[in-house]
mmCIF file of C-alpha atoms and ligand atoms in Angstrom:
data_model
loop_
_atom_site.group_PDB
_atom_site.id
_atom_site.type_symbol
_atom_site.label_atom_id
_atom_site.label_comp_id
_atom_site.label_asym_id
_atom_site.label_seq_id
_atom_site.Cartn_x
_atom_site.Cartn_y
_atom_site.Cartn_z
ATOM 1 C CA MET A 1 -14.726 -40.128 -60.422
ATOM 2 C CA ASP A 2 -15.712 -43.637 -59.378
ATOM 3 C CA SER A 3 -17.709 -44.182 -56.217
ATOM 4 C CA ILE A 4 -15.788 -44.803 -52.986
ATOM 5 C CA ARG A 5 -16.622 -48.496 -53.153
ATOM 6 C CA GLU A 6 -15.239 -48.711 -56.681
ATOM 7 C CA LEU A 7 -12.066 -46.903 -55.645
ATOM 8 C CA ILE A 8 -11.495 -49.405 -52.831
ATOM 9 C CA ASN A 9 -11.990 -52.281 -55.265
ATOM 10 C CA LYS A 10 -9.618 -50.647 -57.717
ATOM 11 C CA LEU A 11 -6.955 -50.187 -55.035
ATOM 12 C CA GLU A 12 -7.278 -53.855 -54.099
ATOM 13 C CA LYS A 13 -7.034 -54.988 -57.704
ATOM 14 C CA CYS A 14 -4.498 -52.556 -59.216
ATOM 15 C CA HIS A 15 -2.677 -51.573 -55.951
ATOM 16 C CA ILE A 16 -2.405 -47.939 -56.956
ATOM 17 C CA LEU A 17 -4.745 -45.031 -57.615
ATOM 18 C CA SER A 18 -4.077 -41.605 -59.068
ATOM 19 C CA ARG A 19 -3.307 -38.828 -56.606
ATOM 20 C CA GLU A 20 -6.778 -37.345 -57.179
ATOM 21 C CA GLU A 21 -8.412 -40.691 -56.501
ATOM 22 C CA LEU A 22 -6.385 -41.217 -53.328
ATOM 23 C CA CYS A 23 -7.340 -37.774 -52.043
ATOM 24 C CA PHE A 24 -10.985 -38.294 -52.950
ATOM 25 C CA LEU A 25 -11.035 -41.623 -51.145
ATOM 26 C CA ILE A 26 -9.373 -40.267 -47.995
ATOM 27 C CA ASP A 27 -11.555 -37.151 -47.841
ATOM 28 C CA ASN A 28 -14.898 -38.697 -48.645
ATOM 29 C CA ILE A 29 -14.994 -42.188 -47.207
ATOM 30 C CA GLY A 30 -17.919 -42.694 -44.832
ATOM 31 C CA GLN A 31 -18.534 -45.221 -42.083
ATOM 32 C CA GLU A 32 -20.007 -47.970 -44.208
ATOM 33 C CA ASP A 33 -17.286 -47.859 -46.812
ATOM 34 C CA GLU A 34 -14.694 -47.715 -44.055
ATOM 35 C CA ALA A 35 -15.984 -51.017 -42.692
ATOM 36 C CA TYR A 36 -15.759 -52.422 -46.211
ATOM 37 C CA LEU A 37 -12.177 -51.125 -46.631
ATOM 38 C CA TYR A 38 -11.067 -52.688 -43.313
ATOM 39 C CA ASP A 39 -12.668 -55.952 -44.300
ATOM 40 C CA ARG A 40 -10.858 -56.044 -47.673
ATOM 41 C CA ALA A 41 -7.563 -55.122 -45.991
ATOM 42 C CA ARG A 42 -7.953 -57.775 -43.322
ATOM 43 C CA ARG A 43 -8.765 -60.408 -45.915
ATOM 44 C CA THR A 44 -5.679 -59.408 -47.894
ATOM 45 C CA ALA A 45 -3.472 -59.850 -44.827
ATOM 46 C CA LEU A 46 -5.114 -63.219 -44.130
ATOM 47 C CA ALA A 47 -4.507 -64.348 -47.717
ATOM 48 C CA HIS A 48 -0.788 -63.553 -47.434
ATOM 49 C CA TYR A 49 0.072 -64.385 -43.843
ATOM 50 C CA GLY A 50 -2.937 -66.270 -42.485
ATOM 51 C CA ASN A 51 -3.937 -65.289 -38.970
ATOM 52 C CA ALA A 52 -0.308 -65.044 -37.830
ATOM 53 C CA ILE A 53 0.791 -61.994 -35.884
ATOM 54 C CA TYR A 54 4.536 -61.520 -35.858
ATOM 55 C CA VAL A 55 6.203 -60.124 -32.782
ATOM 56 C CA ARG A 56 9.445 -58.161 -32.570
ATOM 57 C CA GLY A 57 11.334 -57.474 -29.371
ATOM 58 C CA LEU A 58 12.033 -53.750 -29.323
ATOM 59 C CA MET A 59 15.129 -52.503 -27.532
ATOM 60 C CA GLU A 60 15.357 -48.745 -27.226
ATOM 61 C CA PHE A 61 19.059 -48.784 -26.545
ATOM 62 C CA THR A 62 19.907 -45.084 -26.478
ATOM 63 C CA ASN A 63 17.901 -41.877 -26.158
ATOM 64 C CA HIS A 64 20.864 -39.621 -26.964
ATOM 65 C CA CYS A 65 20.241 -37.916 -30.281
ATOM 66 C CA LYS A 66 22.121 -35.359 -32.337
ATOM 67 C CA ASN A 67 18.991 -34.382 -34.256
ATOM 68 C CA ASP A 68 16.362 -31.869 -33.282
ATOM 69 C CA CYS A 69 13.188 -33.068 -35.006
ATOM 70 C CA TYR A 70 10.384 -30.739 -33.893
ATOM 71 C CA TYR A 71 7.963 -33.551 -33.027
ATOM 72 C CA CYS A 72 10.225 -35.881 -31.089
ATOM 73 C CA GLY A 73 10.538 -36.049 -27.308
ATOM 74 C CA ILE A 74 14.166 -37.253 -27.382
ATOM 75 C CA ARG A 75 15.304 -34.382 -29.635
ATOM 76 C CA ARG A 76 18.648 -32.811 -28.781
ATOM 77 C CA GLY A 77 16.926 -29.611 -27.702
ATOM 78 C CA ASN A 78 14.956 -31.243 -24.898
ATOM 79 C CA PRO A 79 16.903 -30.619 -21.660
ATOM 80 C CA ASN A 80 14.217 -32.150 -19.427
ATOM 81 C CA LEU A 81 15.111 -35.709 -20.113
ATOM 82 C CA THR A 82 17.319 -38.233 -18.363
ATOM 83 C CA ARG A 83 19.642 -39.453 -21.072
ATOM 84 C CA TYR A 84 20.755 -43.087 -21.074
ATOM 85 C CA ARG A 85 22.473 -45.592 -23.249
ATOM 86 C CA LEU A 86 22.430 -49.336 -22.681
ATOM 87 C CA LYS A 87 25.745 -51.142 -22.586
ATOM 88 C CA GLU A 88 26.412 -54.122 -24.788
ATOM 89 C CA GLU A 89 25.958 -56.524 -21.848
ATOM 90 C CA GLN A 90 22.576 -54.994 -21.045
ATOM 91 C CA ILE A 91 21.497 -55.380 -24.655
ATOM 92 C CA MET A 92 22.639 -59.001 -24.641
ATOM 93 C CA ASP A 93 20.651 -59.536 -21.415
ATOM 94 C CA CYS A 94 17.543 -58.157 -23.130
ATOM 95 C CA CYS A 95 18.133 -60.521 -26.045
ATOM 96 C CA ARG A 96 18.436 -63.492 -23.705
ATOM 97 C CA GLU A 97 15.207 -62.569 -21.974
ATOM 98 C CA GLY A 98 13.529 -61.985 -25.342
ATOM 99 C CA TYR A 99 14.764 -65.275 -26.742
ATOM 100 C CA GLU A 100 13.387 -67.178 -23.766
ATOM 101 C CA LEU A 101 10.037 -65.458 -24.239
ATOM 102 C CA GLY A 102 9.967 -66.650 -27.847
ATOM 103 C CA PHE A 103 11.123 -63.576 -29.749
ATOM 104 C CA ARG A 104 13.053 -64.335 -32.927
ATOM 105 C CA THR A 105 13.469 -60.758 -34.110
ATOM 106 C CA PHE A 106 15.334 -58.112 -32.152
ATOM 107 C CA VAL A 107 14.885 -54.482 -33.081
ATOM 108 C CA LEU A 108 17.593 -52.071 -31.980
ATOM 109 C CA GLN A 109 16.149 -48.594 -32.062
ATOM 110 C CA GLY A 110 17.679 -45.392 -30.832
ATOM 111 C CA GLY A 111 18.363 -41.745 -31.355
ATOM 112 C CA GLU A 112 21.266 -40.828 -33.614
ATOM 113 C CA ASP A 113 23.874 -41.207 -30.884
ATOM 114 C CA PRO A 114 27.464 -40.493 -32.003
ATOM 115 C CA TRP A 115 28.832 -42.456 -28.997
ATOM 116 C CA TYR A 116 27.504 -45.542 -30.728
ATOM 117 C CA THR A 117 29.930 -45.418 -33.637
ATOM 118 C CA ASP A 118 29.348 -47.389 -36.831
ATOM 119 C CA ASP A 119 31.899 -49.966 -35.639
ATOM 120 C CA LYS A 120 30.251 -50.376 -32.236
ATOM 121 C CA ILE A 121 26.893 -51.027 -33.895
ATOM 122 C CA ALA A 122 28.485 -53.527 -36.283
ATOM 123 C CA CYS A 123 30.018 -55.328 -33.266
ATOM 124 C CA LEU A 124 26.677 -55.376 -31.518
ATOM 125 C CA VAL A 125 24.982 -56.890 -34.559
ATOM 126 C CA LYS A 126 27.737 -59.517 -34.884
ATOM 127 C CA GLY A 127 27.448 -60.333 -31.181
ATOM 128 C CA ILE A 128 23.690 -60.862 -31.358
ATOM 129 C CA LYS A 129 23.843 -62.837 -34.604
ATOM 130 C CA SER A 130 26.566 -65.163 -33.347
ATOM 131 C CA MET A 131 24.664 -65.852 -30.133
ATOM 132 C CA TYR A 132 21.264 -66.169 -31.847
ATOM 133 C CA PRO A 133 21.849 -67.243 -35.455
ATOM 134 C CA ASP A 134 18.195 -68.179 -35.813
ATOM 135 C CA CYS A 135 17.057 -64.622 -35.076
ATOM 136 C CA ALA A 136 16.642 -61.583 -37.290
ATOM 137 C CA VAL A 137 18.200 -58.280 -36.274
ATOM 138 C CA THR A 138 16.510 -55.047 -37.256
ATOM 139 C CA LEU A 139 18.261 -51.711 -36.933
ATOM 140 C CA SER A 140 16.505 -48.372 -36.585
ATOM 141 C CA VAL A 141 19.166 -45.790 -35.874
ATOM 142 C CA GLY A 142 18.515 -43.124 -38.445
ATOM 143 C CA GLU A 143 20.344 -41.725 -41.445
ATOM 144 C CA LYS A 144 23.789 -42.961 -42.469
ATOM 145 C CA GLU A 145 25.792 -43.254 -45.651
ATOM 146 C CA TYR A 146 25.774 -46.234 -48.007
ATOM 147 C CA GLU A 147 29.101 -47.629 -46.711
ATOM 148 C CA THR A 148 27.876 -47.733 -43.129
ATOM 149 C CA TYR A 149 24.634 -49.461 -44.031
ATOM 150 C CA LYS A 150 26.621 -51.944 -46.118
ATOM 151 C CA MET A 151 28.961 -52.654 -43.207
ATOM 152 C CA TRP A 152 26.004 -53.326 -40.916
ATOM 153 C CA PHE A 153 24.398 -55.572 -43.492
ATOM 154 C CA ASP A 154 27.663 -57.487 -43.859
ATOM 155 C CA ALA A 155 27.798 -57.749 -40.053
ATOM 156 C CA GLY A 156 24.514 -59.659 -40.269
ATOM 157 C CA ALA A 157 21.726 -57.095 -39.847
ATOM 158 C CA ASP A 158 18.638 -58.273 -41.723
ATOM 159 C CA ARG A 159 16.227 -55.357 -41.650
ATOM 160 C CA TYR A 160 16.192 -51.586 -41.284
ATOM 161 C CA LEU A 161 13.417 -49.251 -40.229
ATOM 162 C CA LEU A 162 13.627 -45.629 -41.298
ATOM 163 C CA ARG A 163 10.353 -43.809 -41.608
ATOM 164 C CA HIS A 164 10.527 -41.236 -44.356
ATOM 165 C CA GLU A 165 8.145 -39.151 -42.158
ATOM 166 C CA THR A 166 6.724 -37.295 -45.182
ATOM 167 C CA ALA A 167 7.547 -37.538 -48.874
ATOM 168 C CA ASP A 168 6.891 -33.859 -49.514
ATOM 169 C CA PRO A 169 10.083 -31.759 -49.137
ATOM 170 C CA CYS A 170 8.222 -28.622 -47.978
ATOM 171 C CA HIS A 171 6.273 -30.561 -45.371
ATOM 172 C CA TYR A 172 9.506 -32.282 -44.322
ATOM 173 C CA ALA A 173 11.123 -28.864 -43.788
ATOM 174 C CA ARG A 174 8.312 -27.881 -41.412
ATOM 175 C CA LEU A 175 8.949 -30.951 -39.238
ATOM 176 C CA HIS A 176 12.750 -30.834 -39.167
ATOM 177 C CA PRO A 177 15.554 -28.268 -38.835
ATOM 178 C CA ASN A 178 17.463 -27.181 -41.963
ATOM 179 C CA GLN A 179 20.296 -29.655 -41.466
ATOM 180 C CA MET A 180 17.961 -32.507 -42.340
ATOM 181 C CA SER A 181 16.481 -33.113 -45.758
ATOM 182 C CA SER A 182 13.791 -35.248 -47.221
ATOM 183 C CA GLU A 183 16.104 -35.950 -50.127
ATOM 184 C CA HIS A 184 18.782 -37.543 -47.943
ATOM 185 C CA ARG A 185 16.250 -39.593 -46.018
ATOM 186 C CA LYS A 186 14.802 -40.956 -49.255
ATOM 187 C CA GLN A 187 18.312 -41.686 -50.540
ATOM 188 C CA CYS A 188 18.978 -43.691 -47.360
ATOM 189 C CA LEU A 189 15.892 -45.799 -48.039
ATOM 190 C CA LYS A 190 16.976 -46.469 -51.601
ATOM 191 C CA ASP A 191 20.461 -47.433 -50.403
ATOM 192 C CA LEU A 192 19.072 -49.761 -47.743
ATOM 193 C CA LYS A 193 16.914 -51.524 -50.283
ATOM 194 C CA ALA A 194 19.705 -51.772 -52.823
ATOM 195 C CA ILE A 195 22.027 -53.300 -50.209
ATOM 196 C CA GLY A 196 19.484 -56.014 -49.505
ATOM 197 C CA PHE A 197 17.908 -55.051 -46.197
ATOM 198 C CA GLN A 198 14.246 -55.793 -45.667
ATOM 199 C CA THR A 199 13.455 -52.112 -45.503
ATOM 200 C CA GLY A 200 10.731 -50.180 -43.726
ATOM 201 C CA CYS A 201 9.585 -46.621 -44.389
ATOM 202 C CA GLY A 202 6.574 -44.852 -42.925
ATOM 203 C CA ILE A 203 4.886 -41.771 -41.594
ATOM 204 C CA MET A 204 3.113 -40.247 -38.645
ATOM 205 C CA VAL A 205 -0.555 -39.748 -39.369
ATOM 206 C CA GLY A 206 -1.830 -36.280 -38.545
ATOM 207 C CA SER A 207 1.623 -34.750 -38.138
ATOM 208 C CA PRO A 208 1.450 -30.945 -37.992
ATOM 209 C CA PHE A 209 0.749 -29.261 -41.359
ATOM 210 C CA GLN A 210 -0.011 -32.601 -43.041
ATOM 211 C CA THR A 211 -2.654 -32.394 -45.783
ATOM 212 C CA THR A 212 -4.524 -35.081 -47.671
ATOM 213 C CA ALA A 213 -2.335 -34.335 -50.678
ATOM 214 C CA HIS A 214 0.761 -35.087 -48.580
ATOM 215 C CA ILE A 215 -0.678 -38.451 -47.576
ATOM 216 C CA ALA A 216 -1.431 -39.259 -51.211
ATOM 217 C CA GLU A 217 2.173 -38.351 -52.059
ATOM 218 C CA ASP A 218 3.375 -40.608 -49.238
ATOM 219 C CA MET A 219 1.393 -43.459 -50.714
ATOM 220 C CA GLU A 220 2.904 -42.871 -54.127
ATOM 221 C CA PHE A 221 6.362 -42.824 -52.588
ATOM 222 C CA MET A 222 5.705 -46.115 -50.790
ATOM 223 C CA TYR A 223 4.395 -47.673 -53.971
ATOM 224 C CA GLU A 224 7.534 -46.680 -55.833
ATOM 225 C CA LEU A 225 9.877 -47.853 -53.083
ATOM 226 C CA GLN A 226 8.049 -51.157 -52.543
ATOM 227 C CA PRO A 227 9.278 -51.505 -48.959
ATOM 228 C CA GLN A 228 8.984 -54.796 -47.082
ATOM 229 C CA MET A 229 7.705 -52.990 -43.968
ATOM 230 C CA VAL A 230 5.706 -49.826 -43.350
ATOM 231 C CA GLY A 231 5.469 -48.107 -39.958
ATOM 232 C CA ILE A 232 2.391 -45.969 -39.509
ATOM 233 C CA GLY A 233 1.218 -44.430 -36.262
ATOM 234 C CA PRO A 234 -0.591 -41.298 -35.183
ATOM 235 C CA PHE A 235 1.406 -38.180 -34.340
ATOM 236 C CA ILE A 236 1.103 -37.503 -30.599
ATOM 237 C CA PRO A 237 2.421 -34.230 -29.166
ATOM 238 C CA HIS A 238 5.180 -34.213 -26.551
ATOM 239 C CA HIS A 239 5.030 -31.429 -23.958
ATOM 240 C CA ASP A 240 8.744 -30.555 -24.250
ATOM 241 C CA THR A 241 8.812 -30.024 -28.021
ATOM 242 C CA PRO A 242 7.876 -27.111 -30.292
ATOM 243 C CA PHE A 243 4.790 -29.106 -31.318
ATOM 244 C CA ARG A 244 3.445 -29.375 -27.766
ATOM 245 C CA ASP A 245 0.198 -27.602 -28.697
ATOM 246 C CA LYS A 246 -0.448 -29.370 -31.991
ATOM 247 C CA ALA A 247 -3.410 -31.691 -32.355
ATOM 248 C CA PRO A 248 -2.716 -35.434 -32.343
ATOM 249 C CA GLY A 249 -3.487 -37.697 -35.275
ATOM 250 C CA THR A 250 -6.720 -39.663 -34.962
ATOM 251 C CA LEU A 251 -7.446 -43.347 -34.615
ATOM 252 C CA ARG A 252 -9.730 -43.223 -37.624
ATOM 253 C CA GLN A 253 -7.176 -41.663 -39.958
ATOM 254 C CA THR A 254 -4.510 -44.126 -38.814
ATOM 255 C CA LEU A 255 -6.732 -47.150 -39.420
ATOM 256 C CA LEU A 256 -7.736 -45.777 -42.789
ATOM 257 C CA LEU A 257 -4.109 -45.436 -43.809
ATOM 258 C CA LEU A 258 -3.135 -48.867 -42.494
ATOM 259 C CA ALA A 259 -5.903 -50.456 -44.537
ATOM 260 C CA MET A 260 -5.016 -48.529 -47.670
ATOM 261 C CA VAL A 261 -1.352 -49.479 -47.345
ATOM 262 C CA ARG A 262 -2.335 -53.133 -46.918
ATOM 263 C CA LEU A 263 -4.263 -53.020 -50.219
ATOM 264 C CA MET A 264 -1.466 -51.146 -51.974
ATOM 265 C CA LEU A 265 1.340 -53.443 -50.733
ATOM 266 C CA PRO A 266 -0.489 -56.730 -50.042
ATOM 267 C CA SER A 267 2.424 -58.645 -48.551
ATOM 268 C CA VAL A 268 3.954 -55.810 -46.526
ATOM 269 C CA LEU A 269 4.812 -56.347 -42.857
ATOM 270 C CA LEU A 270 2.633 -53.766 -41.155
ATOM 271 C CA PRO A 271 2.836 -53.114 -37.423
ATOM 272 C CA ALA A 272 -0.020 -52.022 -35.210
ATOM 273 C CA THR A 273 2.252 -49.470 -33.553
ATOM 274 C CA THR A 274 2.784 -48.400 -29.966
ATOM 275 C CA ALA A 275 1.426 -44.947 -30.821
ATOM 276 C CA LEU A 276 -1.790 -46.574 -32.021
ATOM 277 C CA GLY A 277 -2.003 -48.500 -28.742
ATOM 278 C CA THR A 278 -1.354 -45.238 -26.895
ATOM 279 C CA ILE A 279 -4.253 -43.253 -28.382
ATOM 280 C CA ASP A 280 -6.724 -46.120 -27.913
ATOM 281 C CA PRO A 281 -6.568 -48.990 -25.417
ATOM 282 C CA ALA A 282 -7.790 -51.351 -28.154
ATOM 283 C CA GLY A 283 -5.669 -49.680 -30.832
ATOM 284 C CA ARG A 284 -3.585 -52.770 -31.524
ATOM 285 C CA GLU A 285 -6.621 -54.963 -32.067
ATOM 286 C CA LYS A 286 -8.257 -52.330 -34.244
ATOM 287 C CA GLY A 287 -5.031 -52.076 -36.248
ATOM 288 C CA VAL A 288 -5.005 -55.835 -36.836
ATOM 289 C CA MET A 289 -8.651 -55.701 -37.897
ATOM 290 C CA ALA A 290 -7.622 -53.056 -40.439
ATOM 291 C CA GLY A 291 -4.834 -55.170 -41.942
ATOM 292 C CA ALA A 292 -1.828 -54.919 -39.597
ATOM 293 C CA ASN A 293 0.117 -58.119 -38.880
ATOM 294 C CA VAL A 294 3.036 -57.178 -36.622
ATOM 295 C CA VAL A 295 3.391 -55.968 -33.031
ATOM 296 C CA MET A 296 6.583 -54.804 -31.392
ATOM 297 C CA PRO A 297 6.499 -55.240 -27.616
ATOM 298 C CA ASN A 298 9.064 -53.442 -25.519
ATOM 299 C CA LEU A 299 12.096 -55.450 -24.374
ATOM 300 C CA SER A 300 14.060 -52.537 -22.886
ATOM 301 C CA PRO A 301 14.934 -52.697 -19.187
ATOM 302 C CA LEU A 302 12.030 -51.302 -17.165
ATOM 303 C CA GLU A 303 14.073 -48.489 -15.619
ATOM 304 C CA VAL A 304 14.883 -46.807 -18.938
ATOM 305 C CA ARG A 305 11.499 -47.135 -20.603
ATOM 306 C CA LYS A 306 10.095 -43.892 -19.252
ATOM 307 C CA SER A 307 13.107 -42.064 -20.693
ATOM 308 C CA TYR A 308 12.355 -43.111 -24.267
ATOM 309 C CA MET A 309 9.300 -40.862 -24.407
ATOM 310 C CA LEU A 310 8.982 -39.939 -28.045
ATOM 311 C CA TYR A 311 5.547 -38.497 -27.231
ATOM 312 C CA ASP A 312 3.381 -37.994 -24.153
ATOM 313 C CA ASN A 313 1.908 -41.010 -22.345
ATOM 314 C CA LYS A 314 3.741 -43.527 -24.530
ATOM 315 C CA ILE A 315 2.739 -46.937 -23.212
ATOM 316 C CA SER A 316 5.382 -49.474 -22.211
ATOM 317 C CA THR A 317 3.681 -51.793 -19.744
ATOM 318 C CA GLY A 318 0.761 -54.240 -19.897
ATOM 319 C CA SER A 319 0.703 -56.135 -23.164
ATOM 320 C CA GLU A 320 3.128 -53.527 -24.495
ATOM 321 C CA ALA A 321 5.853 -55.151 -22.371
ATOM 322 C CA ALA A 322 7.598 -58.119 -23.948
ATOM 323 C CA SER A 323 7.537 -59.864 -20.555
ATOM 324 C CA ASN A 324 3.728 -59.919 -20.812
ATOM 325 C CA ILE A 325 3.634 -61.723 -24.129
ATOM 326 C CA LYS A 326 1.045 -64.030 -22.611
ATOM 327 C CA GLU A 327 -1.400 -61.160 -22.274
ATOM 328 C CA LEU A 328 -0.706 -60.081 -25.853
ATOM 329 C CA LYS A 329 -1.321 -63.644 -27.043
ATOM 330 C CA GLU A 330 -4.643 -63.739 -25.246
ATOM 331 C CA ARG A 331 -5.715 -60.411 -26.673
ATOM 332 C CA MET A 332 -4.869 -61.524 -30.191
ATOM 333 C CA GLU A 333 -6.620 -64.860 -29.711
ATOM 334 C CA LYS A 334 -9.768 -63.031 -28.682
ATOM 335 C CA ILE A 335 -9.939 -61.467 -32.142
ATOM 336 C CA GLY A 336 -9.078 -64.672 -33.983
ATOM 337 C CA TYR A 337 -5.314 -64.268 -34.407
ATOM 338 C CA ARG A 338 -2.288 -66.093 -33.063
ATOM 339 C CA VAL A 339 1.085 -64.726 -32.063
ATOM 340 C CA VAL A 340 3.788 -66.791 -33.747
ATOM 341 C CA THR A 341 7.356 -67.483 -32.761
ATOM 342 C CA ASP A 342 9.380 -67.218 -35.905
ATOM 343 C CA ARG A 343 11.449 -64.605 -37.642
ATOM 344 C CA GLY A 344 8.442 -63.468 -39.626
ATOM 345 C CA ASP A 345 10.291 -62.531 -42.774
ATOM 346 C CA PHE A 346 8.721 -60.729 -45.687
ATOM 347 C CA LYS A 347 6.957 -63.121 -48.057
ATOM 348 C CA ARG A 348 5.903 -62.389 -51.558
ATOM 349 C CA ILE A 349 3.265 -64.707 -53.032
HETATM 350 N N1 SAH B 1 16.368 -42.194 -34.777
HETATM 351 C C1 SAH B 1 15.591 -43.212 -35.455
HETATM 352 C C2 SAH B 1 14.391 -43.650 -34.641
HETATM 353 C C3 SAH B 1 13.389 -42.553 -34.450
HETATM 354 S S1 SAH B 1 12.072 -42.889 -33.334
HETATM 355 C C4 SAH B 1 15.191 -42.695 -36.814
HETATM 356 O O1 SAH B 1 15.489 -41.548 -37.124
HETATM 357 O O2 SAH B 1 14.612 -43.447 -37.578
HETATM 358 C C5 SAH B 1 10.988 -43.810 -34.382
HETATM 359 C C6 SAH B 1 9.793 -43.065 -34.946
HETATM 360 O O3 SAH B 1 8.976 -42.528 -33.928
HETATM 361 C C7 SAH B 1 10.103 -41.869 -35.809
HETATM 362 O O4 SAH B 1 10.489 -42.242 -37.087
HETATM 363 C C8 SAH B 1 8.793 -41.089 -35.780
HETATM 364 O O5 SAH B 1 7.989 -41.370 -36.926
HETATM 365 C C9 SAH B 1 8.106 -41.608 -34.523
HETATM 366 N N2 SAH B 1 7.853 -40.476 -33.601
HETATM 367 C C10 SAH B 1 8.731 -39.588 -33.112
HETATM 368 N N3 SAH B 1 8.089 -38.630 -32.404
HETATM 369 C C11 SAH B 1 6.765 -38.932 -32.451
HETATM 370 C C12 SAH B 1 5.593 -38.304 -31.950
HETATM 371 N N4 SAH B 1 5.650 -37.159 -31.251
HETATM 372 N N5 SAH B 1 4.399 -38.909 -32.197
HETATM 373 C C13 SAH B 1 4.332 -40.053 -32.892
HETATM 374 N N6 SAH B 1 5.406 -40.669 -33.419
HETATM 375 C C14 SAH B 1 6.615 -40.119 -33.203
#
């Protein structure tokens, strides 16, 4: 086996390593090589996107969900939650506010809420796109069939985020009830890509029962899929879920993964996620220094934000709030980056 340094160089040059090499790298990297990995990842992001940080206005428009994922605070089985859904007018108000603040991508994320039928979502997308034709719309509303995704794409949706959560079917089955399958989730991602969406997959780092081999498998899956976006954040337990007593993922492991994904998929759009900002007050900055180039501040109305608690202590104020974009800009400037106002589409060079 090559030394850690050689493996990092190989990942940068060839973009993929064998499963054994990936595992060896993840399990054996020490502090000095970590600094080297972050530096290579950051340089890769700079080479592809310069020092631009893309922002997305995140609207968590419903916390109703028909699924019962064991890790998630808005799972169906959590009775201790005020359920809400935003009306179309409220969503349009959020868009107006976001547009004025400079956002040119709107992300509609929610639980899998049957009240929001496929047609209603298509209407919503059409409404936003006709009002803001210069903006990108990203959907993140879970698993659907090909026809539905196609209808939403035809309605004008540009991007879709659907984390695969874990590529290993056995691990998947330990995070989700029987009704859900890793196979279907992966099929959704293939469909989304085939339809033409800029597609995002991703995982939680340190999710219960996750092993290094699982992470290596996730990397292989991402390499095969070649997504335009990858969402990676630490798992954080929620007190009203079956995983309440599980250990959270660590900052270190999350940064390691972000940097490795940057080297594997050099031009990927890679957010420094809210979960990363939740486990460390400087998590966003650290994520950017490890190769991330996107942040997704919260555009939801203040009164519903505390009800979209996917995990405990999820942050939604300060520079996490879209209304405080100024603070986010300042924080990014301090580390040599600039928040840009454009759609921030995927670029391949
Ligand atoms: N219903 C949509 C959106 C889910 S919420 C969908 O299925 O895609 C978005 C992401 O939050 C999930 O994909 C999951 O990876 C992450 N998430 C959920 N619970 C979490 C937790 N306890 N800790 C960290 N991330 C979590």
